[in-house]
mmCIF file of C-alpha atoms and ligand atoms in Angstrom:
data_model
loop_
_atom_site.group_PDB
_atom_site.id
_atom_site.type_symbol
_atom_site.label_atom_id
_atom_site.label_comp_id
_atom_site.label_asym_id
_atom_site.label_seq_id
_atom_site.Cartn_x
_atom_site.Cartn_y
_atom_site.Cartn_z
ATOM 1 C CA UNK A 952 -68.511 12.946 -19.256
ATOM 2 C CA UNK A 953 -67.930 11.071 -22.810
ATOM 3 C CA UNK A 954 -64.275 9.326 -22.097
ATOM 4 C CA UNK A 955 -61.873 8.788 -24.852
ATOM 5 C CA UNK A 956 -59.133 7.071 -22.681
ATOM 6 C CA UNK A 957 -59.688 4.794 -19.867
ATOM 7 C CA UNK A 958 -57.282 2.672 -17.732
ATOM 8 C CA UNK A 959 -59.624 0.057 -15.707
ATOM 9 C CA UNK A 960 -57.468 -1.496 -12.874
ATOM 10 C CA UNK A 961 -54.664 -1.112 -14.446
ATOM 11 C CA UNK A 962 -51.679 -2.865 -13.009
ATOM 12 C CA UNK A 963 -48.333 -2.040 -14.557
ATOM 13 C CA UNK A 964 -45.311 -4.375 -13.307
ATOM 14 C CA UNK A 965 -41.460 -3.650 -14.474
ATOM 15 C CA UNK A 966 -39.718 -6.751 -12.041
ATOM 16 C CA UNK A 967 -40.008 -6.462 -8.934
ATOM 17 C CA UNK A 968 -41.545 -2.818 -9.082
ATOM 18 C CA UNK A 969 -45.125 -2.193 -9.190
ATOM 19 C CA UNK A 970 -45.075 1.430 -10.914
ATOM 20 C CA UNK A 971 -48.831 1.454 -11.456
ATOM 21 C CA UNK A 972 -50.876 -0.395 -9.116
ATOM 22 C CA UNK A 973 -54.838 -1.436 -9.878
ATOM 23 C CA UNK A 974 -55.337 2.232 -11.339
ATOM 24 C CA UNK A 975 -58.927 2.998 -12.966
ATOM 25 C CA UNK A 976 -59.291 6.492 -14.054
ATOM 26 C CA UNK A 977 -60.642 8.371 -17.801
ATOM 27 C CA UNK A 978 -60.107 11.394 -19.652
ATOM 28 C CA UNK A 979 -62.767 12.912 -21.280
ATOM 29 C CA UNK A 980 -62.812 13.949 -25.028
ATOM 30 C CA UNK A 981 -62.921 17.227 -24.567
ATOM 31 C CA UNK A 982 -60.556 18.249 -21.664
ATOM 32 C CA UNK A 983 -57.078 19.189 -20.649
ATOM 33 C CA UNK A 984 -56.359 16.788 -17.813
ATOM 34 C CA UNK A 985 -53.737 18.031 -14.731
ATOM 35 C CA UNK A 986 -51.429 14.148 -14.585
ATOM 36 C CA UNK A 987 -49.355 15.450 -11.122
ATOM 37 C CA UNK A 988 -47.601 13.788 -8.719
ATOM 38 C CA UNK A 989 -44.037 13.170 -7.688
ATOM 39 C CA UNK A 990 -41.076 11.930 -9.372
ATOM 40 C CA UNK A 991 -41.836 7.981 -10.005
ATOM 41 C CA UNK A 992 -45.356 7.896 -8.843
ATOM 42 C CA UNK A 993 -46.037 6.599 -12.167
ATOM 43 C CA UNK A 994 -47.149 9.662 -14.919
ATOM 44 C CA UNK A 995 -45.248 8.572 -17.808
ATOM 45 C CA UNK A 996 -46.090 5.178 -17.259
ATOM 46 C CA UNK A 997 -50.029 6.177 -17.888
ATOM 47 C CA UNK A 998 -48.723 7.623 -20.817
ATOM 48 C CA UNK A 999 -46.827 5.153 -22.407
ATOM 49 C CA UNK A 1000 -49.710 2.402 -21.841
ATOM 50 C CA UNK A 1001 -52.793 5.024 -23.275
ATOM 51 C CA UNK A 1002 -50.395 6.256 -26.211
ATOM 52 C CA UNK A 1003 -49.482 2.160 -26.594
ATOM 53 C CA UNK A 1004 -46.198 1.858 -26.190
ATOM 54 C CA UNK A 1005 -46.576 -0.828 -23.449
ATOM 55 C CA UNK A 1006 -48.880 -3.622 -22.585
ATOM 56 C CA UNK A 1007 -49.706 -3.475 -18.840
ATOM 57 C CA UNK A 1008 -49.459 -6.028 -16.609
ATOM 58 C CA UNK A 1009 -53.027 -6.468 -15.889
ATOM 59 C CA UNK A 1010 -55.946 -4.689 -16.667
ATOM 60 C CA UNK A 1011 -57.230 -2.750 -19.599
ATOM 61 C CA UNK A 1012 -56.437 0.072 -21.514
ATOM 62 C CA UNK A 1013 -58.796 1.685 -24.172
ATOM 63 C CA UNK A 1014 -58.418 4.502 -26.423
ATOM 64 C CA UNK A 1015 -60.938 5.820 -28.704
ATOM 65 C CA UNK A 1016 -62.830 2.527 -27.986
ATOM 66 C CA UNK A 1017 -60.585 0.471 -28.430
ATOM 67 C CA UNK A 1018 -56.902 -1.040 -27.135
ATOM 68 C CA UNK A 1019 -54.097 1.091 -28.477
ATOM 69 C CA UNK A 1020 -51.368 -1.518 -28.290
ATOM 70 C CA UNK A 1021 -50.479 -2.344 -32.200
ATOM 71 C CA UNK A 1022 -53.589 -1.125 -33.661
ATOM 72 C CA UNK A 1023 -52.539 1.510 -36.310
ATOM 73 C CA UNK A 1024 -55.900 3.133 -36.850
ATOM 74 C CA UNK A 1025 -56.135 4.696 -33.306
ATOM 75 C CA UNK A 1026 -52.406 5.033 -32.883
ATOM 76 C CA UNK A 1027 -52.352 8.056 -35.771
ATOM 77 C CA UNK A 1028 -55.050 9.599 -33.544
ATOM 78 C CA UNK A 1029 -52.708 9.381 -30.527
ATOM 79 C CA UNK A 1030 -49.686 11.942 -30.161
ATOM 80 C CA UNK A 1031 -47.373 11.832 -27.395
ATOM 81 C CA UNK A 1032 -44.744 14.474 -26.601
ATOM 82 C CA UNK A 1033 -42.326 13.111 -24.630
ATOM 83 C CA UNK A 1034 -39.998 14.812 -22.274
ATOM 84 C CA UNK A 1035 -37.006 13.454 -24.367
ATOM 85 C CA UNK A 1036 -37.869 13.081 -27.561
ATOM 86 C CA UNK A 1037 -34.905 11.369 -29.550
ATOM 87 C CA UNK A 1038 -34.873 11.851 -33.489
ATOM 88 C CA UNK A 1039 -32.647 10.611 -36.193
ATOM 89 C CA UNK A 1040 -29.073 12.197 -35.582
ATOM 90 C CA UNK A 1041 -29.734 13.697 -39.392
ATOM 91 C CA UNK A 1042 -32.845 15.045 -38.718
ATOM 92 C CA UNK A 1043 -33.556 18.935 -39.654
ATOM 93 C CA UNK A 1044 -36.329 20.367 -37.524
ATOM 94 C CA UNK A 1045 -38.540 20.434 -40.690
ATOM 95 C CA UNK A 1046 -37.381 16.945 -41.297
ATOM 96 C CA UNK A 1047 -38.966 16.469 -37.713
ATOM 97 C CA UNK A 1048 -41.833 18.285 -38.962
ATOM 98 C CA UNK A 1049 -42.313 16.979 -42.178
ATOM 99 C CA UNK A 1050 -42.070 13.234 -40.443
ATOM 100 C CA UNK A 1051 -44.973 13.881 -37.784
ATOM 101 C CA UNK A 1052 -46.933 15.525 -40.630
ATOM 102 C CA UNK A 1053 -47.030 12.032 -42.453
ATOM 103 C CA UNK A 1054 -47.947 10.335 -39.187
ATOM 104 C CA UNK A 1055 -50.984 12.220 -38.131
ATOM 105 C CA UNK A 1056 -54.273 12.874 -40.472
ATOM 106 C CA UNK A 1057 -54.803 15.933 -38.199
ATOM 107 C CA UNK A 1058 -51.979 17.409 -39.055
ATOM 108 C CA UNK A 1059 -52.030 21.417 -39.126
ATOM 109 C CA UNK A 1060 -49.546 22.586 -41.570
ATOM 110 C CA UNK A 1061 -50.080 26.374 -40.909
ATOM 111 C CA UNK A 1062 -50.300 25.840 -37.556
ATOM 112 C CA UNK A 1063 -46.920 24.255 -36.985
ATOM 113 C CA UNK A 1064 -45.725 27.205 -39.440
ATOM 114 C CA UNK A 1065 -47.087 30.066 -37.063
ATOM 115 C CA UNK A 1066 -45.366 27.999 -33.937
ATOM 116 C CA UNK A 1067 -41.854 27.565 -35.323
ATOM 117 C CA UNK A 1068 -41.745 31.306 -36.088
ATOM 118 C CA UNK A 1069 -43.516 31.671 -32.909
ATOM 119 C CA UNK A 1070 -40.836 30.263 -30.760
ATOM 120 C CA UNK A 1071 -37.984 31.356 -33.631
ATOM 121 C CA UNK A 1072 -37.086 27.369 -34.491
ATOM 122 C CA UNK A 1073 -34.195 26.997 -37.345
ATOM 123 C CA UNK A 1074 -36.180 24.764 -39.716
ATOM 124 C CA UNK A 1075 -32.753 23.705 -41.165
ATOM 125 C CA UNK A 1076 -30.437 23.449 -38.243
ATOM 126 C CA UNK A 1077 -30.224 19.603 -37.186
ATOM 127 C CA UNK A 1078 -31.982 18.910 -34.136
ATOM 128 C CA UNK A 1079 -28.497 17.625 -32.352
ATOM 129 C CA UNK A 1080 -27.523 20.853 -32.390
ATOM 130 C CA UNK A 1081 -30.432 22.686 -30.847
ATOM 131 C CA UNK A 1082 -30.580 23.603 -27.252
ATOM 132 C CA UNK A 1083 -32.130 21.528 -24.992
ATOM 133 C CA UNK A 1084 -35.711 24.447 -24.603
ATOM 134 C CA UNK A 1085 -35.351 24.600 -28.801
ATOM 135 C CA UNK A 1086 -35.829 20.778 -28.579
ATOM 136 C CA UNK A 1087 -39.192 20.785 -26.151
ATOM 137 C CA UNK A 1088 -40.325 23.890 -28.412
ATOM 138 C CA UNK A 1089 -40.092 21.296 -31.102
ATOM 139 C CA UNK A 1090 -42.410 18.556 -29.239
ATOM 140 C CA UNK A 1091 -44.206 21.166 -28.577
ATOM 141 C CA UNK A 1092 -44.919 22.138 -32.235
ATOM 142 C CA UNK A 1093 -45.140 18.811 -32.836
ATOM 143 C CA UNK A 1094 -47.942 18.243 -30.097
ATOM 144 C CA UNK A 1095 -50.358 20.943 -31.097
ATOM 145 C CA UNK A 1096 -49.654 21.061 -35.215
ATOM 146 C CA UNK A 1097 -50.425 17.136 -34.867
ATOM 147 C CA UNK A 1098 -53.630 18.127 -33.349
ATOM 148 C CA UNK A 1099 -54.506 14.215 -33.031
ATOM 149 C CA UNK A 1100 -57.679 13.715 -30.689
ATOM 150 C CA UNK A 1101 -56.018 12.320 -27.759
ATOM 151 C CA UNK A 1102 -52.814 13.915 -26.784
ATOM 152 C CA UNK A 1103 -49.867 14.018 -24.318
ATOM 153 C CA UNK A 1104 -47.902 16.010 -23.140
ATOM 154 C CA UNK A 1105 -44.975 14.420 -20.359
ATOM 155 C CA UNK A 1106 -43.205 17.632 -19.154
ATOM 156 C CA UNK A 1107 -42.769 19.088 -22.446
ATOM 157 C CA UNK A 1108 -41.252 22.352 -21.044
ATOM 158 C CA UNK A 1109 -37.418 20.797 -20.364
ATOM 159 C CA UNK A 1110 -35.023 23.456 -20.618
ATOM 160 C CA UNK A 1111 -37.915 26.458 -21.980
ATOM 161 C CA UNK A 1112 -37.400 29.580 -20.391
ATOM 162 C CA UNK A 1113 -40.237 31.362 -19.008
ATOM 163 C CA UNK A 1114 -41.224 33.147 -21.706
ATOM 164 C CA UNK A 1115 -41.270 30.388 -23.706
ATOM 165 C CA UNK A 1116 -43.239 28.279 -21.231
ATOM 166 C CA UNK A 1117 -45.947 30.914 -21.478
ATOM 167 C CA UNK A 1118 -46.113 31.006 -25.245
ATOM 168 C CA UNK A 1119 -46.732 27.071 -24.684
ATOM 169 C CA UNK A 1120 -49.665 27.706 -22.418
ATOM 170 C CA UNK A 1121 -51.280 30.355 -24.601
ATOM 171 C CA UNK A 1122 -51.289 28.693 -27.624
ATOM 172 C CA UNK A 1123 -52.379 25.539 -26.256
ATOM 173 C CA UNK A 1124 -55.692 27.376 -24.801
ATOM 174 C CA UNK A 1125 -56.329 29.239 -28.165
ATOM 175 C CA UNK A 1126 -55.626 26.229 -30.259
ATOM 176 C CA UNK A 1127 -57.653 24.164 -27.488
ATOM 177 C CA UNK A 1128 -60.607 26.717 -27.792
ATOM 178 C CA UNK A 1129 -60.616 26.710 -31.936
ATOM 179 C CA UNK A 1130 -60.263 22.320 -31.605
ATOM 180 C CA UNK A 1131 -61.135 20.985 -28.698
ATOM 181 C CA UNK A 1132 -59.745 17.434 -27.805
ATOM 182 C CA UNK A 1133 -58.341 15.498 -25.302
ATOM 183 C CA UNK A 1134 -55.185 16.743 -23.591
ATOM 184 C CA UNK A 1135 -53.449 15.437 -20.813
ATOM 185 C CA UNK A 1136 -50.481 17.465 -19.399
ATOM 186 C CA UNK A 1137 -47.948 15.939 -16.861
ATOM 187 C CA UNK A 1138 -45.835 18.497 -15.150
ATOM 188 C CA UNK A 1139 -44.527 19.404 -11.609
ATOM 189 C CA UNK A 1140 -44.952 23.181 -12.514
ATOM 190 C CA UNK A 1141 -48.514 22.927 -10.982
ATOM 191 C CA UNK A 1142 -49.342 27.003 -10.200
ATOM 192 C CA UNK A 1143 -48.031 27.526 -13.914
ATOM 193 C CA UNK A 1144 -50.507 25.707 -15.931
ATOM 194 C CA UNK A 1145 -53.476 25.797 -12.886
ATOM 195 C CA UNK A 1146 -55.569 28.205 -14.728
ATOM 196 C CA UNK A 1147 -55.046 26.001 -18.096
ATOM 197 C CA UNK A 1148 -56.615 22.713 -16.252
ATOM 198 C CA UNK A 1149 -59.805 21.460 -16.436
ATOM 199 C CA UNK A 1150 -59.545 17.958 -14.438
ATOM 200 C CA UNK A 1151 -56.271 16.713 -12.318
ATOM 201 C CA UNK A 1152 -55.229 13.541 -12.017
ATOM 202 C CA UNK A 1153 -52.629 13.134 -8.832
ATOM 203 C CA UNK A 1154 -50.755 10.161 -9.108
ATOM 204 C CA UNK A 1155 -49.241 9.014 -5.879
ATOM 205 C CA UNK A 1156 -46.844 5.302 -5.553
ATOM 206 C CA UNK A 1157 -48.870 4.311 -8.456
ATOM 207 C CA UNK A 1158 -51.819 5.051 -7.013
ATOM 208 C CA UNK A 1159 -54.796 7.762 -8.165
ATOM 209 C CA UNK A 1160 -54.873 9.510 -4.838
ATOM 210 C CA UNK A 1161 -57.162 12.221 -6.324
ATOM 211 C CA UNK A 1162 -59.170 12.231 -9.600
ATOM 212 C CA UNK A 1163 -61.670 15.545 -9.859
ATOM 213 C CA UNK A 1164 -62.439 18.504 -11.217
ATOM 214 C CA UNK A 1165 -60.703 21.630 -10.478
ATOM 215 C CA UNK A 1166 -63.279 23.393 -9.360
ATOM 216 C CA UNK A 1167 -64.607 20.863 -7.026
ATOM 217 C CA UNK A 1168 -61.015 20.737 -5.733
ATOM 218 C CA UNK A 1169 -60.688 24.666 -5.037
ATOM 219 C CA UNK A 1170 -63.952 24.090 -3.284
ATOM 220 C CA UNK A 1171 -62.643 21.600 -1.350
ATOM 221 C CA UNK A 1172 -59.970 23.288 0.709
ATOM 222 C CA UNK A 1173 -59.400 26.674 2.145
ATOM 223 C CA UNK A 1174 -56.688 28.361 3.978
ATOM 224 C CA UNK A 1175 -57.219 29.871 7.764
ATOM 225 C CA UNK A 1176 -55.547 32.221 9.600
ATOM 226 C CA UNK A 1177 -56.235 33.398 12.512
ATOM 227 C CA UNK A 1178 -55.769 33.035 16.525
ATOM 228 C CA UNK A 1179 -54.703 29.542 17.384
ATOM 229 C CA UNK A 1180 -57.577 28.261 19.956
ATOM 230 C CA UNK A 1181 -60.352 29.605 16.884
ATOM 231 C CA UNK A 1182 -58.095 27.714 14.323
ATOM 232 C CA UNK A 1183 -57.771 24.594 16.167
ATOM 233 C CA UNK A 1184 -61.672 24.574 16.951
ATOM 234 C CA UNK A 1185 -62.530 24.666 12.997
ATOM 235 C CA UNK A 1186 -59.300 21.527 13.038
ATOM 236 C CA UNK A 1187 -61.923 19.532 14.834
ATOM 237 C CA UNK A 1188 -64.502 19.725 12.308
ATOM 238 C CA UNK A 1189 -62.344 19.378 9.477
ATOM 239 C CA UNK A 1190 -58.824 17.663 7.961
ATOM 240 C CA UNK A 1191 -56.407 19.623 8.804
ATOM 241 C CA UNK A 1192 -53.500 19.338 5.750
ATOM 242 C CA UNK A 1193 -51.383 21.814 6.663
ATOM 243 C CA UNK A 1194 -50.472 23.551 9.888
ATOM 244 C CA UNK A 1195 -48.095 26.475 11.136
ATOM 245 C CA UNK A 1196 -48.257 28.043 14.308
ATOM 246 C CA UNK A 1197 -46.516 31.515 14.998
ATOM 247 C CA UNK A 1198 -46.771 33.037 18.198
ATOM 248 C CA UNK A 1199 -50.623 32.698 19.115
ATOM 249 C CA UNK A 1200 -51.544 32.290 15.174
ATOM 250 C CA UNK A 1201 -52.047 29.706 13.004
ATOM 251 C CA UNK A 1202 -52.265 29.600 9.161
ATOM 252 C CA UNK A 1203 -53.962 25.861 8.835
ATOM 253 C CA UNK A 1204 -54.918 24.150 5.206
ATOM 254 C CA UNK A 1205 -58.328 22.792 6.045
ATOM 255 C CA UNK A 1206 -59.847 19.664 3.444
ATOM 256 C CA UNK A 1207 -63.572 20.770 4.132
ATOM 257 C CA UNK A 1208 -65.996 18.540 5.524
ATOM 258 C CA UNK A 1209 -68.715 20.589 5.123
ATOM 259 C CA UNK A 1210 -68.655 24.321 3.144
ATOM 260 C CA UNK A 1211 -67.854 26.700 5.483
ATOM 261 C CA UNK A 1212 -69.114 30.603 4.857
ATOM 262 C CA UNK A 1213 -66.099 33.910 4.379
ATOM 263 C CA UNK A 1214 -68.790 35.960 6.499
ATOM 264 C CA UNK A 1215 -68.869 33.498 9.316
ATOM 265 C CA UNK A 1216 -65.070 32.906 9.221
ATOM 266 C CA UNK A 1217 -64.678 36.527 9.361
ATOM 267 C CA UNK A 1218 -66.738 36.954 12.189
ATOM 268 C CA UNK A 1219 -64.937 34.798 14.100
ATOM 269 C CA UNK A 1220 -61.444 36.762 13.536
ATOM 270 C CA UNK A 1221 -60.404 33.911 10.591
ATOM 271 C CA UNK A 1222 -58.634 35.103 7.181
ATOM 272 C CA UNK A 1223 -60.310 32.772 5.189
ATOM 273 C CA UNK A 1224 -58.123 32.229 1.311
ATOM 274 C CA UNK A 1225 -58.244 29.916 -1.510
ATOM 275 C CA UNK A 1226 -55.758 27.669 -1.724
ATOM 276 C CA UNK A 1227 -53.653 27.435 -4.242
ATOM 277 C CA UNK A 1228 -53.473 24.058 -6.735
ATOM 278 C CA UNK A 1229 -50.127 23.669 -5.808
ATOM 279 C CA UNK A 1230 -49.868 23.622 -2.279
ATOM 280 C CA UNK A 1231 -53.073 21.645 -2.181
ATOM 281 C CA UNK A 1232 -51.461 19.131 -3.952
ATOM 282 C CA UNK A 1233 -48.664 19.302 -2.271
ATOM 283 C CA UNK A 1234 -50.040 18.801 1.076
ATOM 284 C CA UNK A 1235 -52.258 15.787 -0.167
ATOM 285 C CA UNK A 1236 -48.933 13.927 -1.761
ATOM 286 C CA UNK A 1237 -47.314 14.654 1.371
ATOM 287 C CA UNK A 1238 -49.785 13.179 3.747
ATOM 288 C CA UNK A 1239 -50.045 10.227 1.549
ATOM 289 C CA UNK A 1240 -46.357 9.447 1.747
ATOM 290 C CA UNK A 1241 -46.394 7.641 4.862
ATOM 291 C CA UNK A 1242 -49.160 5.442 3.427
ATOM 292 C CA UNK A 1243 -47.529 4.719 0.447
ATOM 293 C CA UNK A 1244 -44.290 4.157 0.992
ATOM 294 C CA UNK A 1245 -45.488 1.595 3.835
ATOM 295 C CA UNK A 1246 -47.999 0.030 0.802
ATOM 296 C CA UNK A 1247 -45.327 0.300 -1.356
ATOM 297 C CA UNK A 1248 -42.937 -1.647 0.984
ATOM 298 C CA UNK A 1249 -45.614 -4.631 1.155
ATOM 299 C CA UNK A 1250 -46.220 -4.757 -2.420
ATOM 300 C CA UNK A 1251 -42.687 -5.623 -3.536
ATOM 301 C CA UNK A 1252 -42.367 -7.884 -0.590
ATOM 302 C CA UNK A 1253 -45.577 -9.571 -1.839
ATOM 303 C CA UNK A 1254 -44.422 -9.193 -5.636
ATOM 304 C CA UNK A 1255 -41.938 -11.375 -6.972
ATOM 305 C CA UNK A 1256 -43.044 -11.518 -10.749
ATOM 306 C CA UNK A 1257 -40.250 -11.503 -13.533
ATOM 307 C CA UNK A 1258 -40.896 -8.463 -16.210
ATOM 308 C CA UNK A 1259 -43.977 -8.626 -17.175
ATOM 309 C CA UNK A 1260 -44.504 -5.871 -19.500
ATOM 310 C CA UNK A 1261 -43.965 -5.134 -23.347
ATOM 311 C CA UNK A 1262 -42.367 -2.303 -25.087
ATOM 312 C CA UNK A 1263 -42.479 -1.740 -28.434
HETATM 313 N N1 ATP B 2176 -38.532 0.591 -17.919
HETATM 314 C C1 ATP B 2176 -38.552 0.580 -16.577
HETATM 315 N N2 ATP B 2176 -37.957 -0.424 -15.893
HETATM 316 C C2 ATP B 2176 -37.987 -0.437 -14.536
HETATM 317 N N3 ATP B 2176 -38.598 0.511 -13.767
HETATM 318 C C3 ATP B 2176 -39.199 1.528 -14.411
HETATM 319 C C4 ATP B 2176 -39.202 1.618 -15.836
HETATM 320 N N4 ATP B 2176 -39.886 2.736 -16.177
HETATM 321 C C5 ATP B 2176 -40.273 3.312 -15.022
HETATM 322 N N5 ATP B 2176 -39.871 2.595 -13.965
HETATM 323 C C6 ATP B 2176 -40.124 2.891 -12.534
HETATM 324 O O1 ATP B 2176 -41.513 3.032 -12.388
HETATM 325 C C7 ATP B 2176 -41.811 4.118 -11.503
HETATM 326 C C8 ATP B 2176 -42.695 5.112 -12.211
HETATM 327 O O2 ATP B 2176 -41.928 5.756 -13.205
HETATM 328 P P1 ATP B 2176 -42.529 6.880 -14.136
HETATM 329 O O3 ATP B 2176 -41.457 7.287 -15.089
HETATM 330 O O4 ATP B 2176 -43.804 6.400 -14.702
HETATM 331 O O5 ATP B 2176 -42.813 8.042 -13.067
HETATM 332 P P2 ATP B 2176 -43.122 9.601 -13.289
HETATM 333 O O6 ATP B 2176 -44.266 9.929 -12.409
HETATM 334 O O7 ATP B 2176 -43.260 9.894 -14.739
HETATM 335 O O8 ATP B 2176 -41.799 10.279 -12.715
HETATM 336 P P3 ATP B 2176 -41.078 11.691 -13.052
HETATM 337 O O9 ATP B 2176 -41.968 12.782 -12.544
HETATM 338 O O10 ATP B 2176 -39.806 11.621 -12.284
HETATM 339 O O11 ATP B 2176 -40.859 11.734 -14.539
HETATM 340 C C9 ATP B 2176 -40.467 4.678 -11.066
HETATM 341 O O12 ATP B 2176 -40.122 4.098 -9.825
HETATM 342 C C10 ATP B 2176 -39.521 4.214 -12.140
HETATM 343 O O13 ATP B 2176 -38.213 4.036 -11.639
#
């Protein structure tokens, strides 16, 4: 995989809080990256230090090659959508437009035409007086017209009603397939955008608890059901994530040691089923919890560093 954003041990300190803790993880040019994990595990953090807004505490940070912090040339490559965006109380949507246009060389002009009549944007009401979804549809507009190499997305969806949130997802594939580039996507609506995603990235207490390919990670776990001495015998072989017992059966979410065949499941009397991205990483962010929040707990005991990072 070529990488066109790296974070190598990556420390990022705000007091007495380690958000991001000796992370080392890439995205790869062409690729739209899963960032998941749970509220303050440290996603928009990542962001903000790969799209340069901050300097991290320790470690490095490289974008295109090189360190995105101040250096003009790679930040008009970079576009990050935030969750909430903030623009200039006087601001028109095409003002909005028109401004992000003269920011990135990549810039799509038809494009960003064929998504604000898409998703039915007022180009001349102000943006104060949009909804909150009208608002994400315009970071989301911005995002894709921008069409910069590297970009973000930090739950751009706030407020976007489902219908909305789908137009999001199918444009983003079809403009994805026409230019691809790299696209990282934080979100907690995980089974929404699992068919979209390439890679994940599950942030956990500012740790990478998981960094692979979706594929690999499908392949990874399975859900059995069946009778609970035949479930409990496959347990022994294998991590057991999840685990629900009703009456004599048990529905278990198995992290595979070893592949294990439908045919032979079945044989035994186990429903063998995918399971889903979601729940997977659900279960995985769940076990870690106890881990974390005890690593966590030594950390700012250990930690006792003023503010140590830089915003721009
Ligand atoms: N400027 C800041 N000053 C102090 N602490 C901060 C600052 N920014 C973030 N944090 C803390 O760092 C941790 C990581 O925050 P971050 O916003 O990166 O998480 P997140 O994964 O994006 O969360 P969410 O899913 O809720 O948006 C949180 O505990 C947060 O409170």
């Amino acid at each position: 995989m070529t990488a066109a954003a790296t974070l190598t041990d990556v420390t990022m300190r705000y007091r007495e809080h380690t958000a991001l803790d000796a992370v080392t993880t890439s995205f790869a040019t062409d690729g739209i990256t899963g960032l998941l994990g749970r509220n303050g595990a440290g996603k928009t953090t990542l962001m903000q230090l790969l799209a340069g807004h901050r300097v991290p505490s320790s470690g490095q940070v490289r974008v295109l090659g090189t360190d995105p912090y101040e250096d003009d040339a790679v930040l008009q490559q970079i576009c990050f959508v935030k969750e909430s965006q903030r623009y200039p109380d006087h601001f028109r949507v095409r003002d909005a437009l028109s401004a992000a246009a003269t920011l990135f060389p990549t810039w799509d002009e038809d494009l960003a035409r064929s998504l604000v009549a898409d998703f039915d944007l007022p180009a001349r009401r102000p943006v104060v007086k949009l909804s909150r979804g009208m608002v994400s549809a315009v970071g989301i507009t911005i995002g894709l017209a921008s069409r910069a190499p590297v970009t973000f997305f930090d739950e751009p969806y706030l407020g976007l009603d489902a219908v909305a949130r789908q137009l999001f997802y199918d444009r983003l594939i079809a403009d994805y397939a026409e230019e691809p580039r790299t696209i990282v996507l934080s979100t907690h609506l995980i089974e929404e955008i699992s068919g979209l995603l390439e890679h994940v990235v599950l942030l956990d207490g500012g740790r990478v608890l998981l960094d692979d390919d979706v594929e690999t990670l499908r392949a990874s776990a399975l859900t059995v059901t069946g009778p609970t001495g035949r479930v409990e015998a496959l347990a022994r072989e294998h991590e057991v994530l999840t685990r629900d017992a009703l009456g004599g059966s048990t529905r278990a979410v198995l992290r595979l040691g070893r592949p294990l065949e439908p045919a032979d499941l079945a044989a035994s009397g186990l429903a063998a089923e995918p399971t889903p991205l979601q729940q997977l990483v659900v279960a995985l962010s769940t076990r870690a919890t106890g881990t974390a929040s005890a690593a966590a707990a030594a950390r700012t005991a250990r930690s006792s560093t003023p503010y140590e990072g830089a915003t721009r």
